Amino acid sequence: MSKEGGADYDAIVIGGGHNGLVNAAYLARAGKRVLVLERRHLVGGATVTEEIYPGFKYSVCSYVVSLLRPEIIRELDLPSHGLEILPLNSTVTPLPNGDYLARWADHDHTRRELYRHSARDAEAYDDYGKLMYHLAFAVKPIMAMVPPDPTSLSPKDLRGLLKLGRHFRSLGEERFHALFKLMTMSASDFLDEWFETEPLKATMSASGIIGTFLGPRSPGTAYVLLHHYMGEIDGAFRAWGFARGGTGAIAEAIAGAARRFGAEIRTEAGVARVTVKNGRATGVVLESGDEISARVVVSGLDPKRTFLKLIEADQLPTDFVDSIRRFKIRGSSGKVNLSLSELPNFTCLPGEGPHLRGAISISPSVDYLERAYDDAKYGDFSRRPYMDIIIPSMIDPGMAPPGKHVMSIFVQYAPSDLKGGWDETRREAFGDAVIDTLAQYAPNLPGAILHRQVLTPWDMERDIGLTQGNIFHGELSLHQLFFLRPAPSWADYRTPLENFYQCGSGTHPGGGISGASGRLAALTVLQDWKR
Amino acid sequence: MLRGTPFHSRTGALCQSQNWRRWAGYVVAGSYELTHDREYYAIRSSAALIDVSPLHKYMIRGPDAVRFLDRVVTRDVSRCALGQVLYTPWCDETGKVIDDGTLARLGEETFRLTAAEPNLRWLHDNAAGLRMTIEDVSDSTAALAIQGPASREILSGVSDAGVDGLRFFRVTSTNVRGIPVTISRTGYTGDLGYEIWVDSERAEALWDALMEAGGPYGITPAGILALDVARIEAGLILIDVDYVPAHRALIESRKSSPFELGLGWTVKLNKGAGNFVGSKALEQEKRRGSEWQFRGLEIDWQSLEKLYGEVGLPPQLPTVAWRTSVPVYANGKQVGYATSGCWSPILKKYIALAHLQSGHAEPGTKLQIEVTVEHHRKRAAATVTETPFFDPERKRA
């Protein structure tokens, strides 16, 4: 760490996404002079609320929260900065035959509903939940840990590995075996061991494919099931919530905390490149041409953008650049946001009801999901896509004018490398496929649409800055996790350049609004500072 | 949405207190009147009518039914006579209790098993390859308990035959005013009493018949608050209160074996059928001795009087049975925990059911139990006792 003074800031954080903001908040909290640089006019990155159609607020990209680390909420005192997480505790899967499958907040209610489909599954569901509870409890500490490098013999890495080994031994035989299965199986095969109800398996397996370019029958997807079980709200595992004011309110709360600790946040200040002198980062050059110097530069952008765009290739070791090039970051999902004049009326559950306050999942069968993936495998978007839908205005009425509604539709698959490439026509065709599919379940929907925003990976790359539109800054597949995220030997937030760090979702643990990468990176920077 | 039981049209009309409790996804009356005292005394002095429909019920039929049940439960089913009922727990492979219920032999190859929790998946998993079927009749079969000294007379008066001579833990098929039922001389009160099993569609007619016939005897609908007091007096355990079912326990230490729940008498290690699920672990436990025992505690009146006297109050007794975990001490060191307790109106004693470390579980052992006296945690003297606390002759006579 350079000791020379004279720099404009102690630290510059590139990108005001939620991880960049968390990183800045922790650095500022430690007394550092911190500057956050955000290209757009608002902070949040993929964690934003925008009023694109007057009076209607969209959580443009990310739309629910569960993984946000409790220690971050606590340490940054986010509730005092306006963070309010409202419960989102049911999932309803409408079925083509006019029936539905629901999971409600209440255990008896859910059991009764599952029993309607399969008495066996109703009981298996509890046992499965218990196993996942244990596994999530076991794996969670890893989320809050800087990955040790298993090929390193440094005392720090060895200590980390030893801790990890002990931890897994404490799991006990049965759970260790289950964990191994989760690491190697497909979501569909893993769930087949437990359940027989097709929509239940499909809806559960869907959480294994979100954000990945894989299908429910692809090996490795079972692990992502667990990733989604690691969320917690108020100590309750697997609880999902919706931030009051939309997802952007989370970024605003973190930004508020960062500011209170003294961080400076500059919007409409895109970074063109990182300045490097003698293998050390010294600051940044803005798109405007302005230069700002800092003792440390941290990038919250994805690994491709960070290392292939912000840094001259000759400043980095060739093998490192190679592994970043190989890092898989194919986007697979899109997002449709709607302003509605009235609520959707689902054929399976007509009228207004509690199902509209929870998630609605278009995932009638595993075959359905796998077929949706088939389209994507060969370069098309899914004609009949998987969708995870919420109606934010039913949870937080402030999201739309009184009596009107907004709908958030996460859609998969929309491959980043669409055959023939994305353009506005293809984007709207994708949007049409989404509405057509949904109209089969809620026929009044097309007529209720006042405004529609469609985001494909192409849009997410252009507007939000996510390379290939990948919402996780790189696939959450096993070969890209833990000590391999984003590159072997560089999973500890450090980079081959001195004074240059990474804190985005492309580092461990990544994925979702967790903030863990931003926090762990800040702790690493602060640790290096002490040396 | 919680559901009413098949008796709901009747119980709902009678439930003045609107005190509804959840039981296995149903709502049942906590008490019908504003206080449950009269309902309790009906159990002990006349007759009480209790809706126990939320119990899970499984019909097990087929040539391998006995073999299957002998594999699952701890009792010896091959020795269960036609028309006999066995109370039995069942265990996982490590010998920890999953659930407990009654098993009625209704035919050579036909049994009805009751359970507190859903057990269909567990039963199916243990039935692989056997010639038998398991039918979940939980919703289609309603159950009504008539308990108390007058229950025999009331029931005999409205039944075709077979009730008068029905012995303790026996079952018979008969009609109540033309409604086909099976009647078992069982219950959860430790008193003379019967449980009546009826097709859900005829549930209301059965209720009406019994209420009418019982009127002259003072029959009283009783809710589960009254039942809770009666079952503690009878030393009968309650799942999720006195023990955590093995399948639901998040950590090992929450599980209990039958020996640790006072159910050693139900464990038949030398059944004709050989091993059953958990038998190896239970054999070892029997050899080695159990770590825990389940016992009654009688809380010493003088001691309570003294503790309350210090703040200027007479002893404040619980008005309903409690179901929280309360520490139990021996010489200042915690040696167990009580899981249910109540003031017994019939015995005029403050009693509790407790898990005690084996070294401190001999009947007669003097221990201390935590009591909260005016916001301060104190310890009252308590004596270890055998259960049941209350065991009237009429129960078996």
GROMACS .gro file of N, CA, C and O in nm, chain B residues 318-387:
model
  280
  849PRO      N    1  -5.183  -2.140   3.839
  849PRO     CA    2  -5.217  -2.123   3.697
  849PRO      C    3  -5.365  -2.156   3.675
  849PRO      O    4  -5.415  -2.255   3.729
  850THR      N    5  -5.435  -2.074   3.599
  850THR     CA    6  -5.577  -2.099   3.575
  850THR      C    7  -5.599  -2.193   3.458
  850THR      O    8  -5.702  -2.254   3.445
  851VAL      N    9  -5.499  -2.201   3.368
  851VAL     CA   10  -5.505  -2.302   3.262
  851VAL      C   11  -5.373  -2.379   3.267
  851VAL      O   12  -5.276  -2.335   3.329
  852ALA      N   13  -5.370  -2.494   3.199
  852ALA     CA   14  -5.246  -2.571   3.193
  852ALA      C   15  -5.143  -2.490   3.114
  852ALA      O   16  -5.176  -2.425   3.017
  853TRP      N   17  -5.020  -2.492   3.161
  853TRP     CA   18  -4.914  -2.424   3.085
  853TRP      C   19  -4.833  -2.524   3.004
  853TRP      O   20  -4.830  -2.643   3.035
  854ARG      N   21  -4.772  -2.473   2.898
  854ARG     CA   22  -4.697  -2.558   2.805
  854ARG      C   23  -4.565  -2.492   2.768
  854ARG      O   24  -4.534  -2.478   2.651
  855THR      N   25  -4.494  -2.445   2.868
  855THR     CA   26  -4.364  -2.385   2.837
  855THR      C   27  -4.256  -2.470   2.903
  855THR      O   28  -4.287  -2.551   2.990
  856SER      N   29  -4.133  -2.450   2.863
  856SER     CA   30  -4.024  -2.525   2.925
  856SER      C   31  -3.979  -2.452   3.051
  856SER      O   32  -3.941  -2.336   3.045
  857VAL      N   33  -3.984  -2.521   3.164
  857VAL     CA   34  -3.951  -2.460   3.292
  857VAL      C   35  -3.836  -2.539   3.356
  857VAL      O   36  -3.845  -2.661   3.371
  858PRO      N   37  -3.729  -2.471   3.393
  858PRO     CA   38  -3.612  -2.542   3.448
  858PRO      C   39  -3.641  -2.611   3.581
  858PRO      O   40  -3.716  -2.559   3.664
  859VAL      N   41  -3.577  -2.728   3.598
  859VAL     CA   42  -3.588  -2.803   3.723
  859VAL      C   43  -3.446  -2.822   3.778
  859VAL      O   44  -3.354  -2.853   3.701
  860TYR      N   45  -3.430  -2.802   3.906
  860TYR     CA   46  -3.296  -2.802   3.966
  860TYR      C   47  -3.283  -2.907   4.076
  860TYR      O   48  -3.381  -2.944   4.140
  861ALA      N   49  -3.158  -2.952   4.095
  861ALA     CA   50  -3.124  -3.032   4.213
  861ALA      C   51  -3.003  -2.962   4.276
  861ALA      O   52  -2.900  -2.947   4.208
  862ASN      N   53  -3.016  -2.918   4.395
  862ASN     CA   54  -2.907  -2.849   4.465
  862ASN      C   55  -2.845  -2.737   4.380
  862ASN      O   56  -2.724  -2.729   4.365
  863GLY      N   57  -2.929  -2.658   4.320
  863GLY     CA   58  -2.879  -2.542   4.247
  863GLY      C   59  -2.834  -2.570   4.105
  863GLY      O   60  -2.805  -2.478   4.030
  864LYS      N   61  -2.829  -2.696   4.065
  864LYS     CA   62  -2.783  -2.729   3.930
  864LYS      C   63  -2.904  -2.777   3.850
  864LYS      O   64  -2.984  -2.856   3.899
  865GLN      N   65  -2.914  -2.728   3.724
  865GLN     CA   66  -3.030  -2.770   3.646
  865GLN      C   67  -3.017  -2.916   3.606
  865GLN      O   68  -2.916  -2.958   3.549
  866VAL      N   69  -3.118  -2.995   3.636
  866VAL     CA   70  -3.114  -3.138   3.605
  866VAL      C   71  -3.230  -3.179   3.516
  866VAL      O   72  -3.250  -3.299   3.491
  867GLY      N   73  -3.306  -3.082   3.469
  867GLY     CA   74  -3.417  -3.117   3.381
  867GLY      C   75  -3.505  -2.999   3.354
  867GLY      O   76  -3.471  -2.884   3.386
  868TYR      N   77  -3.619  -3.027   3.292
  868TYR     CA   78  -3.714  -2.921   3.257
  868TYR      C   79  -3.853  -2.979   3.250
  868TYR      O   80  -3.873  -3.091   3.203
  869ALA      N   81  -3.946  -2.903   3.304
  869ALA     CA   82  -4.086  -2.944   3.296
  869ALA      C   83  -4.145  -2.887   3.167
  869ALA      O   84  -4.107  -2.779   3.124
  870THR      N   85  -4.234  -2.963   3.103
  870THR     CA   86  -4.289  -2.919   2.975
  870THR      C   87  -4.438  -2.890   2.980
  870THR      O   88  -4.491  -2.823   2.893
  871SER      N   89  -4.509  -2.944   3.079
  871SER     CA   90  -4.651  -2.910   3.097
  871SER      C   91  -4.678  -2.909   3.245
  871SER      O   92  -4.618  -2.984   3.321
  872GLY      N   93  -4.775  -2.829   3.284
  872GLY     CA   94  -4.813  -2.828   3.425
  872GLY      C   95  -4.949  -2.764   3.444
  872GLY      O   96  -4.997  -2.692   3.355
  873CYS      N   97  -5.011  -2.795   3.556
  873CYS     CA   98  -5.141  -2.733   3.585
  873CYS      C   99  -5.174  -2.754   3.732
  873CYS      O  100  -5.114  -2.835   3.801
  874TRP      N  101  -5.270  -2.678   3.777
  874TRP     CA  102  -5.331  -2.706   3.906
  874TRP      C  103  -5.434  -2.814   3.881
  874TRP      O  104  -5.518  -2.802   3.793
  875SER      N  105  -5.425  -2.923   3.956
  875SER     CA  106  -5.522  -3.031   3.939
  875SER      C  107  -5.641  -3.006   4.030
  875SER      O  108  -5.630  -3.020   4.152
  876PRO      N  109  -5.755  -2.973   3.971
  876PRO     CA  110  -5.872  -2.942   4.055
  876PRO      C  111  -5.922  -3.064   4.130
  876PRO      O  112  -5.980  -3.050   4.238
  877ILE      N  113  -5.899  -3.183   4.078
  877ILE     CA  114  -5.953  -3.303   4.141
  877ILE      C  115  -5.860  -3.351   4.252
  877ILE      O  116  -5.905  -3.403   4.354
  878LEU      N  117  -5.730  -3.329   4.234
  878LEU     CA  118  -5.633  -3.376   4.334
  878LEU      C  119  -5.596  -3.266   4.432
  878LEU      O  120  -5.534  -3.293   4.535
  879LYS      N  121  -5.630  -3.142   4.395
  879LYS     CA  122  -5.588  -3.025   4.474
  879LYS      C  123  -5.437  -3.024   4.493
  879LYS      O  124  -5.383  -3.009   4.603
  880LYS      N  125  -5.370  -3.043   4.379
  880LYS     CA  126  -5.224  -3.040   4.380
  880LYS      C  127  -5.175  -2.965   4.257
  880LYS      O  128  -5.241  -2.967   4.153
  881TYR      N  129  -5.061  -2.902   4.271
  881TYR     CA  130  -4.996  -2.838   4.157
  881TYR      C  131  -4.899  -2.940   4.097
  881TYR      O  132  -4.804  -2.982   4.162
  882ILE      N  133  -4.929  -2.983   3.975
  882ILE     CA  134  -4.852  -3.093   3.916
  882ILE      C  135  -4.788  -3.050   3.784
  882ILE      O  136  -4.832  -2.955   3.719
  883ALA      N  137  -4.685  -3.125   3.745
  883ALA     CA  138  -4.617  -3.097   3.618
  883ALA      C  139  -4.558  -3.225   3.563
  883ALA      O  140  -4.538  -3.323   3.636
  884LEU      N  141  -4.533  -3.225   3.433
  884LEU     CA  142  -4.463  -3.336   3.367
  884LEU      C  143  -4.325  -3.285   3.329
  884LEU      O  144  -4.312  -3.175   3.277
  885ALA      N  145  -4.223  -3.367   3.357
  885ALA     CA  146  -4.087  -3.315   3.341
  885ALA      C  147  -3.991  -3.419   3.285
  885ALA      O  148  -4.003  -3.539   3.311
  886HIS      N  149  -3.896  -3.369   3.206
  886HIS     CA  150  -3.781  -3.450   3.165
  886HIS      C  151  -3.673  -3.432   3.271
  886HIS      O  152  -3.634  -3.319   3.300
  887LEU      N  153  -3.626  -3.544   3.326
  887LEU     CA  154  -3.525  -3.535   3.431
  887LEU      C  155  -3.406  -3.623   3.396
  887LEU      O  156  -3.423  -3.734   3.344
  888GLN      N  157  -3.287  -3.574   3.426
  888GLN     CA  158  -3.169  -3.659   3.407
  888GLN      C  159  -3.183  -3.782   3.496
  888GLN      O  160  -3.233  -3.773   3.608
  889SER      N  161  -3.137  -3.894   3.442
  889SER     CA  162  -3.167  -4.021   3.507
  889SER      C  163  -3.129  -4.026   3.655
  889SER      O  164  -3.199  -4.087   3.734
  890GLY      N  165  -3.020  -3.964   3.693
  890GLY     CA  166  -2.978  -3.968   3.833
  890GLY      C  167  -3.071  -3.895   3.930
  890GLY      O  168  -3.057  -3.907   4.052
  891HIS      N  169  -3.165  -3.819   3.876
  891HIS     CA  170  -3.250  -3.737   3.961
  891HIS      C  171  -3.397  -3.769   3.944
  891HIS      O  172  -3.482  -3.688   3.971
  892ALA      N  173  -3.424  -3.890   3.894
  892ALA     CA  174  -3.562  -3.920   3.853
  892ALA      C  175  -3.632  -4.024   3.941
  892ALA      O  176  -3.745  -4.060   3.913
  893GLU      N  177  -3.563  -4.072   4.045
  893GLU     CA  178  -3.629  -4.169   4.133
  893GLU      C  179  -3.752  -4.105   4.198
  893GLU      O  180  -3.742  -3.994   4.252
  894PRO      N  181  -3.866  -4.174   4.196
  894PRO     CA  182  -3.981  -4.119   4.267
  894PRO      C  183  -3.944  -4.090   4.412
  894PRO      O  184  -3.875  -4.170   4.477
  895GLY      N  185  -3.988  -3.976   4.460
  895GLY     CA  186  -3.953  -3.936   4.597
  895GLY      C  187  -3.839  -3.837   4.603
  895GLY      O  188  -3.820  -3.770   4.704
  896THR      N  189  -3.761  -3.826   4.494
  896THR     CA  190  -3.648  -3.732   4.492
  896THR      C  191  -3.699  -3.589   4.510
  896THR      O  192  -3.798  -3.550   4.450
  897LYS      N  193  -3.627  -3.515   4.593
  897LYS     CA  194  -3.665  -3.375   4.617
  897LYS      C  195  -3.588  -3.285   4.521
  897LYS      O  196  -3.465  -3.286   4.519
  898LEU      N  197  -3.661  -3.210   4.444
  898LEU     CA  198  -3.600  -3.118   4.348
  898LEU      C  199  -3.660  -2.979   4.367
  898LEU      O  200  -3.744  -2.960   4.455
  899GLN      N  201  -3.614  -2.884   4.280
  899GLN     CA  202  -3.676  -2.752   4.282
  899GLN      C  203  -3.717  -2.714   4.140
  899GLN      O  204  -3.649  -2.749   4.045
  900ILE      N  205  -3.828  -2.645   4.131
  900ILE     CA  206  -3.877  -2.601   4.001
  900ILE      C  207  -3.886  -2.448   4.001
  900ILE      O  208  -3.919  -2.387   4.104
  901GLU      N  209  -3.854  -2.389   3.886
  901GLU     CA  210  -3.859  -2.244   3.878
  901GLU      C  211  -4.004  -2.196   3.880
  901GLU      O  212  -4.089  -2.251   3.810
  902VAL      N  213  -4.031  -2.095   3.962
  902VAL     CA  214  -4.161  -2.028   3.956
  902VAL      C  215  -4.133  -1.879   3.953
  902VAL      O  216  -4.039  -1.831   4.016
  903THR      N  217  -4.213  -1.809   3.876
  903THR     CA  218  -4.195  -1.664   3.870
  903THR      C  219  -4.294  -1.600   3.965
  903THR      O  220  -4.415  -1.610   3.947
  904VAL      N  221  -4.240  -1.540   4.070
  904VAL     CA  222  -4.323  -1.477   4.173
  904VAL      C  223  -4.307  -1.326   4.159
  904VAL      O  224  -4.199  -1.275   4.181
  905GLU      N  225  -4.415  -1.260   4.118
  905GLU     CA  226  -4.408  -1.114   4.100
  905GLU      C  227  -4.281  -1.072   4.024
  905GLU      O  228  -4.199  -0.996   4.076
  906HIS      N  229  -4.263  -1.124   3.905
  906HIS     CA  230  -4.154  -1.087   3.814
  906HIS      C  231  -4.016  -1.138   3.857
  906HIS      O  232  -3.919  -1.113   3.789
  907HIS      N  233  -4.009  -1.209   3.968
  907HIS     CA  234  -3.879  -1.260   4.011
  907HIS      C  235  -3.877  -1.412   4.000
  907HIS      O  236  -3.972  -1.477   4.039
  908ARG      N  237  -3.767  -1.462   3.948
  908ARG     CA  238  -3.755  -1.607   3.934
  908ARG      C  239  -3.713  -1.668   4.066
  908ARG      O  240  -3.607  -1.636   4.120
  909LYS      N  241  -3.798  -1.757   4.115
  909LYS     CA  242  -3.768  -1.824   4.241
  909LYS      C  243  -3.770  -1.975   4.216
  909LYS      O  244  -3.806  -2.019   4.108
  910ARG      N  245  -3.734  -2.049   4.318
  910ARG     CA  246  -3.741  -2.195   4.306
  910ARG      C  247  -3.828  -2.252   4.416
  910ARG      O  248  -3.807  -2.223   4.534
  911ALA      N  249  -3.924  -2.334   4.376
  911ALA     CA  250  -4.011  -2.398   4.473
  911ALA      C  251  -3.973  -2.545   4.484
  911ALA      O  252  -3.925  -2.604   4.387
  912ALA      N  253  -3.995  -2.601   4.601
  912ALA     CA  254  -3.965  -2.743   4.620
  912ALA      C  255  -4.064  -2.827   4.540
  912ALA      O  256  -4.181  -2.792   4.527
  913ALA      N  257  -4.014  -2.939   4.485
  913ALA     CA  258  -4.101  -3.029   4.409
  913ALA      C  259  -4.053  -3.171   4.431
  913ALA      O  260  -3.934  -3.195   4.453
  914THR      N  261  -4.146  -3.264   4.428
  914THR     CA  262  -4.111  -3.405   4.451
  914THR      C  263  -4.140  -3.486   4.325
  914THR      O  264  -4.245  -3.471   4.263
  915VAL      N  265  -4.046  -3.573   4.289
  915VAL     CA  266  -4.064  -3.660   4.173
  915VAL      C  267  -4.169  -3.766   4.207
  915VAL      O  268  -4.164  -3.828   4.313
  916THR      N  269  -4.265  -3.784   4.116
  916THR     CA  270  -4.369  -3.886   4.140
  916THR      C  271  -4.387  -3.971   4.015
  916THR      O  272  -4.347  -3.934   3.905
  917GLU      N  273  -4.450  -4.086   4.035
  917GLU     CA  274  -4.491  -4.169   3.922
  917GLU      C  275  -4.612  -4.104   3.858
  917GLU      O  276  -4.687  -4.031   3.924
  918THR      N  277  -4.635  -4.134   3.731
  918THR     CA  278  -4.761  -4.094   3.667
  918THR      C  279  -4.839  -4.223   3.638
  918THR      O  280  -4.779  -4.330   3.630
   0.00000   0.00000   0.00000
